């Protein structure tokens, strides 16, 4: 089992390149199977969730070729099965995008009920409601979601809750339905826009992505395309907070600053300097951090996927902060681990009261999920002494070469896979 081991206390300084957005990439890979021609996708992040989805796509008969570390060529011409029950697929949340994609193209799909990070109950009722409104029969049997339609016909679909997944999934299916579909109360996240742009590059007719009403006119066929995935908002945000955590100065390159505005404004409130360039942001944290209040919201609000990172940093700020999690119900499981490192946080329902001025000290902790795992790394990098993090496969699901990128900024961090390697690090760094 791999672990991260790190010695904190070094300000991170330098430049880091952000990769393609995992959550856009997952939907785009699934969408690529909707064409019978070659679809070349660039800026694909080399993270575990993408690898699992690519294997699942290959297992149903699509050609999947990795032409370099960040480019994939996918061709859905030879798909021979509409049942995606590959053993690992249920572990990733985005497996459900194959439902929308296969249902749209073949009018039938069977996909293992999705898993993903355990951050509270994660229903998929809105996805299924959308498919049903397009005319599909949907059943859940033996851990599989089965969807089938004689014809898929466009419809007016109101999302009772703003959902990234349901918006994208319905968009995938509706892009090959007959006639017009309107998705109301749609999610506006950058990756929703990216998936719409991608599908349009294949010949789909989708308008309004990025607003809360998306209009789709179905087309009978999608053609081949070449498309480059947008930069990852959350990876970028995590490095922005790494600067704040370590009193550093980091130039975060290959980003879309507009996607980072909610994160930038919180950092500015906390006393950091944030400078925006065309495709980069620089975060300088030279002053003591100040407390603030944050509520996670759908885009353009503060992203729930940055909640563990900001909570971790606010623990070091002067004064008391309040973080309210409004998207997921159980997203504070990492707080016990942070407390072992010296944080003082009280969780009441979906609110965390953070008594600041913590001085983190290194400890042996465990990553409870992807983003919380990244937050523990930030705590470890700012802590006095050595921190060991177990279960880092969660972090590797969504961050490419996280330890290498941090090392290049001056961090003392290694991935180790044995007791011997761990001891060697401690001897050298300690
Ligand atoms: C996606 C992201 C995840 C991010 C989240 C919110 C992927 C693979 N994951 O997750 O990293 O944290 O968006 O930005 O892209 N809901 C329902 N019924 C549904 C669907 C959702 O009630 O059918 C609820 C959820 O429980 C949650 C809220 O809607 O409270 C938002 O969830 P959603 O936006 O769908 O999140 P995901 O797409 O699962």
CSV table of N, CA and C and ligand atoms in Angstrom, one decimal, residues 22-23 26 93-94 96-97 119 121-127 161-166 189 191 304-305 326-328 331 371, ligand 1:
chain,number,residue,atom,x,y,z
A,22,UNK,N,-10.4,16.4,-14.5
A,22,UNK,CA,-10.9,15.0,-14.3
A,22,UNK,C,-12.4,14.9,-14.6
A,23,UNK,N,-13.1,15.8,-14.0
A,23,UNK,CA,-14.6,15.6,-14.1
A,23,UNK,C,-15.1,15.9,-15.5
A,26,UNK,N,-13.9,12.7,-17.6
A,26,UNK,CA,-14.7,11.4,-17.5
A,26,UNK,C,-16.0,11.5,-18.4
A,93,UNK,N,-17.7,7.3,-9.6
A,93,UNK,CA,-19.0,7.9,-9.8
A,93,UNK,C,-19.4,8.1,-11.2
A,94,UNK,N,-18.5,8.5,-12.0
A,94,UNK,CA,-18.8,8.9,-13.4
A,94,UNK,C,-19.1,7.7,-14.3
A,96,UNK,N,-21.7,6.4,-14.4
A,96,UNK,CA,-23.1,6.7,-14.9
A,96,UNK,C,-23.2,7.4,-16.2
A,97,UNK,N,-22.1,8.1,-16.6
A,97,UNK,CA,-22.1,8.8,-17.9
A,97,UNK,C,-22.2,7.8,-19.0
A,119,UNK,N,-19.1,10.7,0.6
A,119,UNK,CA,-19.3,12.0,1.2
A,119,UNK,C,-20.7,12.3,1.5
A,121,UNK,N,-25.0,10.5,1.2
A,121,UNK,CA,-25.8,9.8,0.3
A,121,UNK,C,-25.8,10.5,-1.1
A,122,UNK,N,-25.6,9.7,-2.2
A,122,UNK,CA,-25.5,10.4,-3.5
A,122,UNK,C,-26.5,9.8,-4.4
A,123,UNK,N,-27.7,10.2,-4.3
A,123,UNK,CA,-28.8,9.7,-5.2
A,123,UNK,C,-28.6,10.0,-6.6
A,124,UNK,N,-29.2,9.2,-7.5
A,124,UNK,CA,-29.2,9.4,-8.9
A,124,UNK,C,-30.6,9.6,-9.5
A,125,UNK,N,-31.5,9.9,-8.6
A,125,UNK,CA,-32.9,10.0,-9.1
A,125,UNK,C,-33.1,11.0,-10.2
A,126,UNK,N,-32.4,12.1,-10.2
A,126,UNK,CA,-32.6,13.1,-11.3
A,126,UNK,C,-32.1,12.6,-12.6
A,127,UNK,N,-31.0,11.8,-12.6
A,127,UNK,CA,-30.5,11.2,-13.9
A,127,UNK,C,-31.6,10.3,-14.5
A,161,UNK,N,-33.1,19.7,-8.4
A,161,UNK,CA,-31.9,20.2,-7.7
A,161,UNK,C,-30.8,20.4,-8.7
A,162,UNK,N,-29.9,21.4,-8.5
A,162,UNK,CA,-28.9,21.6,-9.5
A,162,UNK,C,-27.9,20.4,-9.3
A,163,UNK,N,-27.7,19.7,-10.4
A,163,UNK,CA,-26.8,18.5,-10.4
A,163,UNK,C,-26.0,18.5,-11.6
A,164,UNK,N,-24.7,18.5,-11.4
A,164,UNK,CA,-23.7,18.4,-12.5
A,164,UNK,C,-23.9,17.1,-13.2
A,165,UNK,N,-23.9,16.0,-12.5
A,165,UNK,CA,-24.0,14.7,-13.1
A,165,UNK,C,-25.3,14.5,-13.9
A,166,UNK,N,-26.4,14.9,-13.3
A,166,UNK,CA,-27.7,14.7,-14.0
A,166,UNK,C,-27.8,15.6,-15.3
A,189,UNK,N,-21.5,24.5,-14.1
A,189,UNK,CA,-20.1,24.3,-13.8
A,189,UNK,C,-19.3,24.3,-15.1
A,191,UNK,N,-17.2,22.3,-16.3
A,191,UNK,CA,-17.1,21.1,-17.0
A,191,UNK,C,-18.4,20.7,-17.7
A,304,UNK,N,-17.8,22.7,-3.6
A,304,UNK,CA,-17.7,21.7,-2.5
A,304,UNK,C,-16.4,20.9,-2.5
A,305,UNK,N,-15.9,20.7,-3.7
A,305,UNK,CA,-14.6,20.0,-3.9
A,305,UNK,C,-13.4,20.7,-3.3
A,326,UNK,N,-23.2,22.9,1.7
A,326,UNK,CA,-24.6,22.9,1.3
A,326,UNK,C,-24.9,21.8,0.2
A,327,UNK,N,-23.8,21.1,-0.3
A,327,UNK,CA,-24.1,20.2,-1.4
A,327,UNK,C,-24.2,18.8,-0.9
A,328,UNK,N,-23.2,18.3,-0.1
A,328,UNK,CA,-23.2,16.9,0.4
A,328,UNK,C,-23.3,16.9,1.9
A,331,UNK,N,-19.5,15.5,4.5
A,331,UNK,CA,-18.3,15.8,3.9
A,331,UNK,C,-17.2,16.3,5.0
A,371,UNK,N,-10.7,14.6,-2.1
A,371,UNK,CA,-10.4,16.0,-1.8
A,371,UNK,C,-9.9,16.1,-0.3
B,1,LIG,C1,-20.0,16.0,-9.4
B,1,LIG,C2,-18.5,15.8,-9.2
B,1,LIG,C3,-18.1,16.0,-7.8
B,1,LIG,C4,-18.6,17.3,-7.2
B,1,LIG,C5,-20.0,17.5,-7.5
B,1,LIG,C6,-20.6,18.9,-7.1
B,1,LIG,C7,-18.0,14.3,-11.0
B,1,LIG,C8,-17.5,12.9,-11.3
B,1,LIG,N1,-18.1,14.5,-9.7
B,1,LIG,O1,-20.6,15.0,-8.6
B,1,LIG,O2,-16.6,16.0,-7.7
B,1,LIG,O3,-18.4,17.4,-5.8
B,1,LIG,O4,-20.3,17.3,-8.9
B,1,LIG,O5,-19.9,19.9,-7.8
B,1,LIG,O6,-18.1,15.1,-11.8
B,1,LIG,N2,-28.4,14.9,-6.4
B,1,LIG,C9,-29.7,14.4,-6.2
B,1,LIG,N3,-30.2,13.5,-7.2
B,1,LIG,C10,-29.4,13.2,-8.3
B,1,LIG,C11,-28.2,13.8,-8.4
B,1,LIG,C12,-27.7,14.6,-7.5
B,1,LIG,O7,-30.4,14.6,-5.2
B,1,LIG,O8,-29.9,12.5,-9.1
B,1,LIG,C13,-27.9,15.8,-5.3
B,1,LIG,C14,-26.6,15.3,-4.6
B,1,LIG,O9,-27.0,14.4,-3.6
B,1,LIG,C15,-26.0,16.6,-4.2
B,1,LIG,C16,-26.4,17.6,-5.3
B,1,LIG,O10,-27.5,17.0,-6.0
B,1,LIG,O11,-26.6,17.0,-3.0
B,1,LIG,C17,-25.3,17.9,-6.3
B,1,LIG,O12,-24.7,16.6,-6.8
B,1,LIG,P1,-24.2,16.5,-8.3
B,1,LIG,O13,-23.9,17.9,-8.8
B,1,LIG,O14,-25.0,15.6,-9.0
B,1,LIG,O15,-22.8,15.8,-8.0
B,1,LIG,P2,-22.1,14.7,-8.8
B,1,LIG,O16,-22.4,14.9,-10.3
B,1,LIG,O17,-22.3,13.3,-8.2
